[in-house]
Each structure stands twice: as C-alpha cells, then as structure tokens.
Amino acid sequence: MEMEMTHEAKSRVFSRVLSRLENLVVKLKGKCVGIAKNIKKIAKDDPRRVIHSLKMALALTLVSLFYFVRPLYDGFGVSGMWAVLTVVVVFEFSVGATISKGINRGFATLTAGALGVGAQHLALLFGTKGEPIVLGFLVFLLAAMSTFTRFVPSIKRRYDYGVLIFILTFSLVAVSGYRVDVILVLAYQRLSTIIVGGATCMIVSVFICPVWAGEDLHNLIATNIENLANFMEGFGEDYFTIPENDMMSINSKKDGKAYLRSHKSVLASKTNEENLANFARWEPCHGQFRLHHPWKQYVKVGALSRQCAYHIETLCGFINTEVKASMEFRRKINDPCSRMSMESSKALRAMSSSIRKMGHPKQVMIHVENSKQAAQELENVLKTMLYGPELDIVIALVPDATVASILVNIITCVEKISEAVHELAKVAHFKEVVDATVSPETAKQPVKLHRGIVNPMYDDGGDRKEADYHVDVIVCDQKAQKVVIGGCTEGKVGVANSNECSNNVNNTSVVNPPPIIITCM
C-alpha cells in the first residue's frame, strides 16, 4: 500500500515538473517569437539600419587586415588595435556624424600627440626627480582646461568628442613616455592607425549607400510641418461641427482620431533636429544641398513649428470637454474658426510641400491672409457677443472663446513659420515652381476669366435699347489672385464699367459705354 502511494506521489511530482518545463518552453518560444517580430519591425521601419550594420561589419573587416596580413602587422604591431577601436567608436549611422567623429578624433590625436611628445622633452630638462612632477603637473593642467572647455556651448555642440579624445591621447602619450623610450615611434603608430581607421569609416560611409544627415533634417522639418497641418485640418472638421444634441460630449466624436497625436512628434524633435543640423554641417555637397547650405535656418523653422505645436497641445485640453456654451454662440464662431483652421492647414501643407520640393512657397501667403481675415471676423463676432452679457453667460462662453483665442495665436505662429520658410527658400536658392498644368509660356500671359458678348442691364428702369458689347474680362491684380473690376471681387456679382482695366481689355470699341453687370468667375 505504501509502495503504491509512493509511486503515485512520484508520478504527481513528475507531472508537475513536466508541466512546468512545458510552460517554460512555451514562454521561451513566445519571447523568441516576440524578439524576432520586434527585430523584423525595426528593420522594416527603416531598412537603412540593416545596411548600416553591414557597412560597419565591412569597415571592421578591412581594418582587421592589420592583424591578418603579416607585413601590415610587422609595420604597426600591436598599435593596429587602435584602428579597430577607431572604427568601433567613429562609425555612425549618418555620413555627417561619421565625418564629424573621424575629423575630431584625427585632429585631437595629432594635437595631443604632439603636445605629449613636447611635454616629455620638457620634463627631461628637470632631471630624473623633476620629470614625473612636471609631467603630472602638465597632465593636471591640460586635463582641467580641456574639461572646462567642454562646458562651452559652441565647443560642446561640435567638438565635444574631439576634446575628450585630446584628453585621453595626451594623458596616454605623456604618461607612457615616462616608461617607454621610443615615444616618437609610439605616437606615430597610434596616429597613423587612427587615421587609417577614420579614413576607412568615412570612405565606406560616403560611397556605400550613404545616409545624409542633411537630407534627414530636410525631410524631418517638412514632416513636422505636415503633421501640424494634419492636426489643424482634423480639428477644423471635427471640433466646430454642431452636434445634434446640444449637450452631447465631444469626447464621443474625438475618440480614435489619429490627428490628435500628429503633433506629438513635433514636440519631441528638438534634440534630433539640433543633432542632425550639427552633423549636416560636416557633410560634403550631395544632391540639391550645397556645401554651405543654411542648416541653421532649418533649426529656426523647427523651433517655430514646436512653438505652434505647444499651442496645439493647449488646444487639445479643450477637446474632451462637454459642450456647455450656447449653440447660438458656437454657430456664430463656427464659420471663422473653421476657416482659420482650414486655411492654416493649407498654408502649413503648402510650406511642407515647398520644403520637400525645394521650391518657393508662392501659395502660402494667400492662405495666411485668408486665415488672418477669418481671425478678424472672429474678433468682430466676439466683440459683439461678449458686449454686456450676464456673468453666467460669459462663464459659459469661456471654453469656446478660449479655443478661438488659441486659434488666433496659432495663426500668428503659422505666419512666423511662413516668414521663416520664405527666408529659407531665399538663402537656400530654392527653385521657382510652375504649376504642372500650366506651361511657362501660358503662365506669363494675362489670365482671362470671360470672353464674349455681355448684355448690359440698367438700374434706372429706363427703356434703353439693349446693345451687345464685346468685352474681355481679365485678372487686373494677378499678384493677389483677385479680380478687381469696378469693385467686383472674386466670387461676387458687382457693377463694373468696361473702361476699368483699360490697359488689359481687348476689342472694346464703345466710347463711354453704360454700366454692365459682370459676374466674377
């Protein structure tokens, strides 16, 4: 009986152990599958990462020849390891970052090596007892001075790595020279192997599937502006839509809207933009980017875009609130606020497109002016609605009035971004862009809106005989893209006289013709 119980107990223990092993295998398999999917996603998001890994492996394989090839090893010896270390620390993802680190490391090594040799010879003048004291003092002095310079913003931004290598190389050369007699040979071997390693990194980075930091910065700025445009477009379509139920929650309309997160990447892009701009300054000419391309202007545009994104972040705080304002008030501000959102979205989208295509943003100012006109209309509405109401009514209007006020601030930011983009287009020599649907020859000609017979109409009720006048109606103020004929503007019907725009009207043979009705197209 006892033997049977013992056997059953062993069976239960064995079953529990087997079950735990199976669970462990399942969990391990799940983790492996998750890691594989994550790696696949990383490679799929940016295939350049896979290419960068292969380039790094190639550069390391090339500099390893210092050990694999006997003549190279006899010439450089153990110092060949410095070439391998140089590739490991210098090779970066972008061309600019690789060149920056390579040049910093090369010049820092050269300068520190020369000073280290000089410090060694200076210390020899003080005899055997004074040599270590002098060397120690020089190492202390230069290390302290160099470390302090790393706090200078301009040096830290561009030469921080070089200063670090300077401290390391000077200390190694000066201190090792106290025990090694062939200090010049040691300095020469380290410098030459570092130069070879750095040159290998730069050649592989530039000539094999290069990743340009300047191009990444260019696309990043354009993408950030487009993300702002996406938010403004979505906000304009959703927030000021009058709900069927006056007290319904806006939250029910906003859940799942992707545009609400589109500006988040803009808020977190400052460090990336500054790093890319710093690396871009080291890169040679490539594509449409000149040697002295105005990368600082991109940083300025990025800063203004973040300023706009901060206003948008504030605007998001009012999205998930319930509608408590009067529907009459909302209906009155609906049109100007919607136009402000949509026109600012069109302006931002035009700026993003102009940056991507490196063309002058000609259409931007039209949308900016339209948004400013809508802001002026909104101001007039607010003055009318908020003049002398009761306190409780004012409190009820505050949320929507605050949203309208933030939209006005966003319009100001969009105008500043527009000015910065125009300045970028000027200093970067962006090309003139002509609409693909219009040939250059046609674009230079006056734009005719109507050509044909116009029947005059009179307001005095007289029995004048109708006459047909052949008139060409053209755009007089083509720069502003408006039809201005006798006070008639685009989209309206007004009374005009065929003498208006006389310099641009053809086939008009009537002397002092009566007023006629002109419908602006």
GROMACS .gro file of C-alpha atoms in nm, residues 17-426:
model
  410
   17VAL     CA    1   0.785   1.915  -1.319
   18LEU     CA    2   0.693   1.818  -1.675
   19SER     CA    3   0.412   2.076  -1.679
   20ARG     CA    4   0.645   2.350  -1.559
   21LEU     CA    5   0.900   2.257  -1.821
   22GLU     CA    6   0.633   2.272  -2.090
   23ASN     CA    7   0.519   2.616  -1.966
   24LEU     CA    8   0.880   2.731  -1.960
   25VAL     CA    9   0.931   2.612  -2.318
   26VAL     CA   10   0.611   2.786  -2.429
   27LYS     CA   11   0.713   3.112  -2.260
   28LEU     CA   12   1.063   3.090  -2.405
   29LYS     CA   13   0.919   3.026  -2.750
   30GLY     CA   14   0.682   3.322  -2.711
   31LYS     CA   15   0.969   3.551  -2.610
   32CYS     CA   16   1.180   3.436  -2.904
   33VAL     CA   17   0.892   3.496  -3.143
   34GLY     CA   18   0.834   3.841  -2.990
   35ILE     CA   19   1.201   3.932  -3.024
   36ALA     CA   20   1.203   3.812  -3.385
   37LYS     CA   21   0.892   4.019  -3.466
   38ASN     CA   22   1.045   4.324  -3.298
   39ILE     CA   23   1.367   4.286  -3.496
   40LYS     CA   24   1.167   4.245  -3.817
   41LYS     CA   25   0.965   4.557  -3.737
   42ILE     CA   26   1.280   4.763  -3.668
   43ALA     CA   27   1.435   4.651  -3.996
   44LYS     CA   28   1.110   4.712  -4.187
   45ASP     CA   29   1.059   5.060  -4.041
   46ASP     CA   30   1.398   5.175  -4.172
   47PRO     CA   31   1.588   4.930  -4.400
   48ARG     CA   32   1.890   5.162  -4.378
   49ARG     CA   33   1.960   5.015  -4.035
   50VAL     CA   34   2.034   4.677  -4.189
   51ILE     CA   35   2.261   4.836  -4.447
   52HIS     CA   36   2.439   5.033  -4.173
   53SER     CA   37   2.509   4.712  -3.983
   54LEU     CA   38   2.661   4.555  -4.294
   55LYS     CA   39   2.872   4.866  -4.359
   56MET     CA   40   3.002   4.859  -4.002
   57ALA     CA   41   3.098   4.492  -4.040
   58LEU     CA   42   3.275   4.569  -4.368
   59ALA     CA   43   3.479   4.852  -4.216
   60LEU     CA   44   3.584   4.635  -3.921
   61THR     CA   45   3.685   4.353  -4.156
   62LEU     CA   46   3.903   4.589  -4.360
   63VAL     CA   47   4.093   4.733  -4.063
   64SER     CA   48   4.139   4.383  -3.920
   65LEU     CA   49   4.386   4.328  -4.201
   66PHE     CA   50   4.644   4.498  -3.976
   67TYR     CA   51   4.648   4.171  -3.783
   68PHE     CA   52   4.564   3.924  -4.058
   69VAL     CA   53   4.829   4.043  -4.306
   70ARG     CA   54   5.181   3.984  -4.179
   71PRO     CA   55   5.355   4.280  -4.350
   72LEU     CA   56   5.100   4.522  -4.203
   73TYR     CA   57   5.137   4.369  -3.858
   74ASP     CA   58   5.517   4.395  -3.878
   75GLY     CA   59   5.485   4.764  -3.967
   76PHE     CA   60   5.234   4.865  -3.700
   77GLY     CA   61   5.247   4.589  -3.443
   78VAL     CA   62   5.004   4.599  -3.152
   79SER     CA   63   4.912   4.958  -3.243
   80GLY     CA   64   4.694   4.811  -3.519
   81MET     CA   65   4.434   4.759  -3.250
   82TRP     CA   66   4.381   5.138  -3.246
   83ALA     CA   67   4.242   5.115  -3.599
   84VAL     CA   68   3.984   4.861  -3.484
   85LEU     CA   69   3.890   5.077  -3.185
   86THR     CA   70   3.863   5.381  -3.412
   87VAL     CA   71   3.611   5.206  -3.639
   88VAL     CA   72   3.404   5.094  -3.340
   89VAL     CA   73   3.374   5.444  -3.190
   90VAL     CA   74   3.377   5.656  -3.509
   91PHE     CA   75   3.143   5.473  -3.747
   92GLU     CA   76   2.798   5.630  -3.710
   93PHE     CA   77   2.463   5.598  -3.885
   94SER     CA   78   2.487   5.915  -4.096
   95VAL     CA   79   2.769   6.047  -4.310
   96GLY     CA   80   2.787   6.375  -4.118
   97ALA     CA   81   2.817   6.204  -3.781
   98THR     CA   82   3.092   5.972  -3.912
   99ILE     CA   83   3.290   6.257  -4.068
  100SER     CA   84   3.246   6.469  -3.755
  101LYS     CA   85   3.382   6.200  -3.526
  102GLY     CA   86   3.657   6.100  -3.768
  103ILE     CA   87   3.791   6.454  -3.811
  104ASN     CA   88   3.758   6.527  -3.440
  105ARG     CA   89   3.946   6.212  -3.349
  106GLY     CA   90   4.218   6.269  -3.610
  107PHE     CA   91   4.295   6.631  -3.518
  108ALA     CA   92   4.265   6.564  -3.146
  109THR     CA   93   4.508   6.273  -3.172
  110LEU     CA   94   4.755   6.476  -3.379
  111THR     CA   95   4.744   6.777  -3.145
  112ALA     CA   96   4.754   6.574  -2.824
  113GLY     CA   97   5.030   6.350  -2.955
  114ALA     CA   98   5.247   6.650  -3.046
  115LEU     CA   99   5.187   6.813  -2.709
  116GLY     CA  100   5.255   6.484  -2.531
  117VAL     CA  101   5.591   6.447  -2.703
  118GLY     CA  102   5.671   6.811  -2.625
  119ALA     CA  103   5.573   6.764  -2.262
  120GLN     CA  104   5.801   6.460  -2.238
  121HIS     CA  105   6.101   6.651  -2.374
  122LEU     CA  106   6.026   6.945  -2.144
  123ALA     CA  107   6.012   6.717  -1.841
  124LEU     CA  108   6.352   6.568  -1.927
  125LEU     CA  109   6.511   6.908  -1.867
  126PHE     CA  110   6.424   6.884  -1.496
  127GLY     CA  111   6.621   6.565  -1.437
  128THR     CA  112   6.516   6.227  -1.308
  129LYS     CA  113   6.347   6.356  -0.993
  130GLY     CA  114   6.172   6.651  -1.154
  131GLU     CA  115   6.045   6.466  -1.464
  132PRO     CA  116   5.743   6.290  -1.304
  133ILE     CA  117   5.648   6.609  -1.116
  134VAL     CA  118   5.647   6.817  -1.434
  135LEU     CA  119   5.458   6.552  -1.630
  136GLY     CA  120   5.198   6.521  -1.354
  137PHE     CA  121   5.153   6.899  -1.341
  138LEU     CA  122   5.112   6.926  -1.721
  139VAL     CA  123   4.860   6.640  -1.730
  140PHE     CA  124   4.664   6.806  -1.449
  141LEU     CA  125   4.671   7.149  -1.615
  142LEU     CA  126   4.571   7.041  -1.967
  143ALA     CA  127   4.309   6.796  -1.842
  144ALA     CA  128   4.146   7.067  -1.627
  145MET     CA  129   4.149   7.325  -1.907
  146SER     CA  130   4.020   7.082  -2.168
  147THR     CA  131   3.743   6.954  -1.944
  148PHE     CA  132   3.629   7.309  -1.872
  149THR     CA  133   3.607   7.389  -2.245
  150ARG     CA  134   3.351   7.108  -2.279
  151PHE     CA  135   3.104   7.331  -2.096
  152VAL     CA  136   3.125   7.599  -2.366
  153PRO     CA  137   2.807   7.550  -2.576
  154SER     CA  138   2.969   7.603  -2.917
  155ILE     CA  139   3.256   7.364  -2.840
  156LYS     CA  140   3.032   7.104  -2.676
  157ARG     CA  141   2.796   7.107  -2.972
  158ARG     CA  142   3.059   7.039  -3.239
  159TYR     CA  143   3.390   6.940  -3.078
  160ASP     CA  144   3.299   6.761  -2.756
  161TYR     CA  145   3.421   6.424  -2.883
  162GLY     CA  146   3.747   6.579  -3.008
  163VAL     CA  147   3.818   6.737  -2.668
  164LEU     CA  148   3.755   6.403  -2.499
  165ILE     CA  149   3.999   6.225  -2.733
  166PHE     CA  150   4.252   6.506  -2.677
  167ILE     CA  151   4.249   6.446  -2.301
  168LEU     CA  152   4.278   6.070  -2.348
  169THR     CA  153   4.561   6.081  -2.604
  170PHE     CA  154   4.767   6.345  -2.425
  171SER     CA  155   4.747   6.156  -2.097
  172LEU     CA  156   4.843   5.825  -2.259
  173VAL     CA  157   5.135   5.968  -2.456
  174ALA     CA  158   5.271   6.183  -2.174
  175VAL     CA  159   5.242   5.918  -1.903
  176SER     CA  160   5.357   5.621  -2.115
  177GLY     CA  161   5.656   5.824  -2.234
  178TYR     CA  162   5.791   5.814  -1.882
  179ARG     CA  163   5.841   5.435  -1.907
  180VAL     CA  164   5.879   5.391  -2.285
  181ASP     CA  165   6.193   5.515  -2.456
  182VAL     CA  166   6.058   5.510  -2.815
  183ILE     CA  167   5.790   5.772  -2.755
  184LEU     CA  168   5.801   5.910  -3.111
  185VAL     CA  169   5.752   5.565  -3.264
  186LEU     CA  170   5.458   5.500  -3.030
  187ALA     CA  171   5.293   5.833  -3.116
  188TYR     CA  172   5.347   5.777  -3.489
  189GLN     CA  173   5.198   5.428  -3.485
  190ARG     CA  174   4.888   5.536  -3.293
  191LEU     CA  175   4.832   5.841  -3.512
  192SER     CA  176   4.874   5.650  -3.838
  193THR     CA  177   4.643   5.366  -3.736
  194ILE     CA  178   4.378   5.609  -3.614
  195ILE     CA  179   4.397   5.799  -3.943
  196VAL     CA  180   4.364   5.474  -4.138
  197GLY     CA  181   4.068   5.363  -3.927
  198GLY     CA  182   3.894   5.700  -3.956
  199ALA     CA  183   3.953   5.719  -4.331
  200THR     CA  184   3.811   5.369  -4.374
  201CYS     CA  185   3.495   5.468  -4.187
  202MET     CA  186   3.446   5.784  -4.394
  203ILE     CA  187   3.504   5.611  -4.728
  204VAL     CA  188   3.263   5.328  -4.651
  205SER     CA  189   3.004   5.571  -4.512
  206VAL     CA  190   3.017   5.810  -4.811
  207PHE     CA  191   3.044   5.571  -5.103
  208ILE     CA  192   2.831   5.274  -4.992
  209CYS     CA  193   2.459   5.357  -4.956
  210PRO     CA  194   2.521   5.690  -4.776
  211VAL     CA  195   2.277   5.820  -4.516
  212TRP     CA  196   2.287   6.202  -4.525
  213ALA     CA  197   2.204   6.385  -4.203
  214GLY     CA  198   2.113   6.697  -4.404
  215GLU     CA  199   1.857   6.508  -4.608
  216ASP     CA  200   1.709   6.358  -4.290
  217LEU     CA  201   1.683   6.704  -4.135
  218HIS     CA  202   1.522   6.840  -4.451
  219ASN     CA  203   1.259   6.566  -4.452
  220LEU     CA  204   1.206   6.588  -4.074
  221ILE     CA  205   1.121   6.959  -4.088
  222ALA     CA  206   0.881   6.904  -4.378
  223THR     CA  207   0.716   6.611  -4.197
  224ASN     CA  208   0.674   6.810  -3.876
  225ILE     CA  209   0.501   7.095  -4.059
  226GLU     CA  210   0.278   6.844  -4.238
  227ASN     CA  211   0.184   6.689  -3.902
  228LEU     CA  212   0.075   7.031  -3.779
  229ALA     CA  213  -0.132   7.068  -4.095
  230ASN     CA  214  -0.297   6.731  -4.032
  231PHE     CA  215  -0.400   6.837  -3.682
  232MET     CA  216  -0.541   7.171  -3.793
  233GLU     CA  217  -0.735   7.006  -4.074
  234GLY     CA  218  -0.883   6.741  -3.847
  235PHE     CA  219  -0.957   6.990  -3.573
  236GLY     CA  220  -1.133   7.225  -3.810
  237GLU     CA  221  -1.352   6.945  -3.943
  238ASP     CA  222  -1.445   6.796  -3.604
  239TYR     CA  223  -1.446   7.048  -3.322
  240PHE     CA  224  -1.675   7.309  -3.472
  241THR     CA  225  -1.924   7.060  -3.606
  242ILE     CA  226  -2.254   7.146  -3.442
  243PRO     CA  227  -2.374   6.833  -3.254
  244GLU     CA  228  -2.726   6.704  -3.295
  245ASN     CA  229  -2.772   6.702  -2.919
  246ASP     CA  230  -2.674   7.041  -2.781
  247MET     CA  231  -2.527   6.889  -2.465
  248MET     CA  232  -2.353   6.589  -2.622
  249SER     CA  233  -1.996   6.515  -2.523
  250ILE     CA  234  -1.731   6.596  -2.777
  251ASN     CA  235  -1.540   6.303  -2.637
  252SER     CA  236  -1.773   6.069  -2.823
  253LYS     CA  237  -1.661   6.228  -3.151
  254LYS     CA  238  -1.292   6.251  -3.077
  255ASP     CA  239  -1.201   5.903  -2.962
  256GLY     CA  240  -0.979   5.724  -3.209
  257LYS     CA  241  -0.891   6.034  -3.409
  258ALA     CA  242  -0.534   5.993  -3.533
  259TYR     CA  243  -0.485   6.364  -3.589
  260LEU     CA  244  -0.493   6.426  -3.212
  261ARG     CA  245  -0.149   6.261  -3.186
  262SER     CA  246   0.005   6.405  -3.502
  263HIS     CA  247   0.172   6.699  -3.323
  264LYS     CA  248   0.337   6.486  -3.052
  265SER     CA  249   0.638   6.406  -3.268
  266VAL     CA  250   0.696   6.778  -3.326
  267LEU     CA  251   0.722   6.844  -2.952
  268ALA     CA  252   0.990   6.577  -2.910
  269SER     CA  253   1.204   6.660  -3.215
  270LYS     CA  254   1.425   6.939  -3.075
  271THR     CA  255   1.728   6.726  -2.986
  272ASN     CA  256   1.707   6.529  -3.311
  273GLU     CA  257   1.688   6.848  -3.519
  274GLU     CA  258   1.988   7.006  -3.347
  275ASN     CA  259   2.198   6.691  -3.381
  276LEU     CA  260   2.110   6.650  -3.749
  277ALA     CA  261   2.188   7.017  -3.817
  278ASN     CA  262   2.525   6.979  -3.644
  279PHE     CA  263   2.614   6.669  -3.843
  280ALA     CA  264   2.487   6.819  -4.169
  281ARG     CA  265   2.747   7.097  -4.147
  282TRP     CA  266   3.024   6.838  -4.180
  283GLU     CA  267   2.885   6.677  -4.494
  284PRO     CA  268   3.010   6.749  -4.847
  285CYS     CA  269   2.782   6.859  -5.131
  286HIS     CA  270   2.519   6.600  -5.214
  287GLY     CA  271   2.206   6.611  -5.422
  288GLN     CA  272   2.047   6.957  -5.411
  289PHE     CA  273   2.232   7.059  -5.095
  290ARG     CA  274   2.525   7.294  -5.138
  291LEU     CA  275   2.842   7.299  -4.927
  292HIS     CA  276   2.724   7.592  -4.714
  293HIS     CA  277   2.356   7.507  -4.706
  294PRO     CA  278   2.170   7.715  -4.444
  295TRP     CA  279   2.113   7.437  -4.191
  296LYS     CA  280   2.065   7.689  -3.910
  297GLN     CA  281   1.752   7.814  -4.085
  298TYR     CA  282   1.606   7.464  -4.064
  299VAL     CA  283   1.659   7.474  -3.687
  300LYS     CA  284   1.478   7.809  -3.677
  301VAL     CA  285   1.183   7.669  -3.872
  302GLY     CA  286   1.178   7.368  -3.640
  303ALA     CA  287   1.172   7.591  -3.330
  304LEU     CA  288   0.877   7.789  -3.468
  305SER     CA  289   0.698   7.463  -3.552
  306ARG     CA  290   0.739   7.348  -3.191
  307GLN     CA  291   0.602   7.681  -3.070
  308CYS     CA  292   0.294   7.616  -3.282
  309ALA     CA  293   0.276   7.259  -3.150
  310TYR     CA  294   0.273   7.390  -2.792
  311HIS     CA  295  -0.034   7.599  -2.873
  312ILE     CA  296  -0.191   7.291  -3.029
  313GLU     CA  297  -0.114   7.093  -2.714
  314THR     CA  298  -0.302   7.356  -2.516
  315LEU     CA  299  -0.586   7.331  -2.764
  316CYS     CA  300  -0.612   6.956  -2.702
  317GLY     CA  301  -0.710   7.027  -2.343
  318PHE     CA  302  -1.043   7.168  -2.462
  319ILE     CA  303  -1.128   6.884  -2.698
  320ASN     CA  304  -1.267   6.633  -2.448
  321THR     CA  305  -1.483   6.882  -2.262
  322GLU     CA  306  -1.860   6.883  -2.283
  323VAL     CA  307  -2.038   7.144  -2.490
  324LYS     CA  308  -2.176   7.393  -2.239
  325ALA     CA  309  -2.170   7.710  -2.445
  326SER     CA  310  -2.472   7.843  -2.619
  327MET     CA  311  -2.530   7.683  -2.957
  328GLU     CA  312  -2.606   8.027  -3.092
  329PHE     CA  313  -2.258   8.141  -2.992
  330ARG     CA  314  -2.098   7.832  -3.138
  331ARG     CA  315  -2.282   7.873  -3.466
  332LYS     CA  316  -2.164   8.232  -3.494
  333ILE     CA  317  -1.798   8.148  -3.438
  334ASN     CA  318  -1.817   7.824  -3.634
  335ASP     CA  319  -1.750   7.973  -3.977
  336PRO     CA  320  -1.450   8.196  -3.895
  337CYS     CA  321  -1.291   7.935  -3.668
  338SER     CA  322  -1.336   7.661  -3.926
  339ARG     CA  323  -1.185   7.881  -4.196
  340MET     CA  324  -0.895   7.970  -3.966
  341SER     CA  325  -0.824   7.601  -3.909
  342MET     CA  326  -0.857   7.500  -4.273
  343GLU     CA  327  -0.662   7.793  -4.417
  344SER     CA  328  -0.380   7.749  -4.166
  345SER     CA  329  -0.378   7.379  -4.254
  346LYS     CA  330  -0.349   7.463  -4.625
  347ALA     CA  331  -0.070   7.712  -4.553
  348LEU     CA  332   0.124   7.457  -4.347
  349ARG     CA  333   0.072   7.189  -4.610
  350ALA     CA  334   0.194   7.425  -4.883
  351MET     CA  335   0.504   7.505  -4.677
  352SER     CA  336   0.575   7.136  -4.623
  353SER     CA  337   0.540   7.069  -4.993
  354SER     CA  338   0.767   7.360  -5.086
  355ILE     CA  339   1.039   7.235  -4.850
  356ARG     CA  340   1.019   6.881  -4.986
  357LYS     CA  341   1.033   7.001  -5.347
  358MET     CA  342   1.277   7.284  -5.261
  359GLY     CA  343   1.056   7.534  -5.440
  360HIS     CA  344   0.938   7.881  -5.345
  361PRO     CA  345   0.617   7.871  -5.136
  362LYS     CA  346   0.415   8.107  -5.352
  363GLN     CA  347   0.068   7.996  -5.242
  364VAL     CA  348   0.139   8.016  -4.869
  365MET     CA  349   0.071   8.385  -4.821
  366ILE     CA  350  -0.273   8.355  -4.982
  367HIS     CA  351  -0.384   8.105  -4.717
  368VAL     CA  352  -0.215   8.306  -4.440
  369GLU     CA  353  -0.402   8.620  -4.545
  370ASN     CA  354  -0.728   8.427  -4.564
  371SER     CA  355  -0.675   8.293  -4.212
  372LYS     CA  356  -0.596   8.645  -4.084
  373GLN     CA  357  -0.918   8.774  -4.241
  374ALA     CA  358  -1.109   8.495  -4.067
  375ALA     CA  359  -0.938   8.591  -3.740
  376GLN     CA  360  -1.053   8.949  -3.788
  377GLU     CA  361  -1.408   8.831  -3.848
  378LEU     CA  362  -1.386   8.621  -3.532
  379GLU     CA  363  -1.269   8.922  -3.335
  380ASN     CA  364  -1.570   9.120  -3.455
  381VAL     CA  365  -1.805   8.835  -3.359
  382LEU     CA  366  -1.651   8.808  -3.012
  383LYS     CA  367  -1.682   9.181  -2.957
  384THR     CA  368  -2.049   9.163  -3.048
  385MET     CA  369  -2.130   8.854  -2.843
  386LEU     CA  370  -1.934   8.944  -2.530
  387TYR     CA  371  -2.050   9.303  -2.503
  388GLY     CA  372  -2.253   9.342  -2.187
  389PRO     CA  373  -2.388   8.989  -2.118
  390GLU     CA  374  -2.454   8.849  -1.775
  391LEU     CA  375  -2.169   8.691  -1.578
  392ASP     CA  376  -2.304   8.336  -1.601
  393ILE     CA  377  -2.337   8.368  -1.977
  394VAL     CA  378  -1.976   8.487  -2.004
  395ILE     CA  379  -1.857   8.189  -1.800
  396ALA     CA  380  -2.048   7.953  -2.030
  397LEU     CA  381  -1.883   8.108  -2.334
  398VAL     CA  382  -1.528   8.086  -2.195
  399PRO     CA  383  -1.431   7.738  -2.331
  400ASP     CA  384  -1.522   7.808  -2.692
  401ALA     CA  385  -1.393   8.165  -2.668
  402THR     CA  386  -1.062   8.029  -2.535
  403VAL     CA  387  -1.038   7.782  -2.821
  404ALA     CA  388  -1.100   8.068  -3.064
  405SER     CA  389  -0.828   8.274  -2.893
  406ILE     CA  390  -0.578   7.989  -2.916
  407LEU     CA  391  -0.659   7.954  -3.285
  408VAL     CA  392  -0.570   8.321  -3.332
  409ASN     CA  393  -0.234   8.254  -3.163
  410ILE     CA  394  -0.181   7.956  -3.392
  411ILE     CA  395  -0.244   8.180  -3.694
  412THR     CA  396   0.032   8.409  -3.566
  413CYS     CA  397   0.266   8.111  -3.534
  414VAL     CA  398   0.180   7.994  -3.885
  415GLU     CA  399   0.263   8.340  -4.018
  416LYS     CA  400   0.602   8.329  -3.843
  417ILE     CA  401   0.670   7.983  -3.986
  418SER     CA  402   0.576   8.116  -4.329
  419GLU     CA  403   0.825   8.401  -4.296
  420ALA     CA  404   1.098   8.159  -4.185
  421VAL     CA  405   1.025   7.924  -4.477
  422HIS     CA  406   1.036   8.214  -4.724
  423GLU     CA  407   1.370   8.316  -4.578
  424LEU     CA  408   1.492   7.956  -4.610
  425ALA     CA  409   1.379   7.947  -4.972
  426LYS     CA  410   1.570   8.268  -5.038
   0.00000   0.00000   0.00000
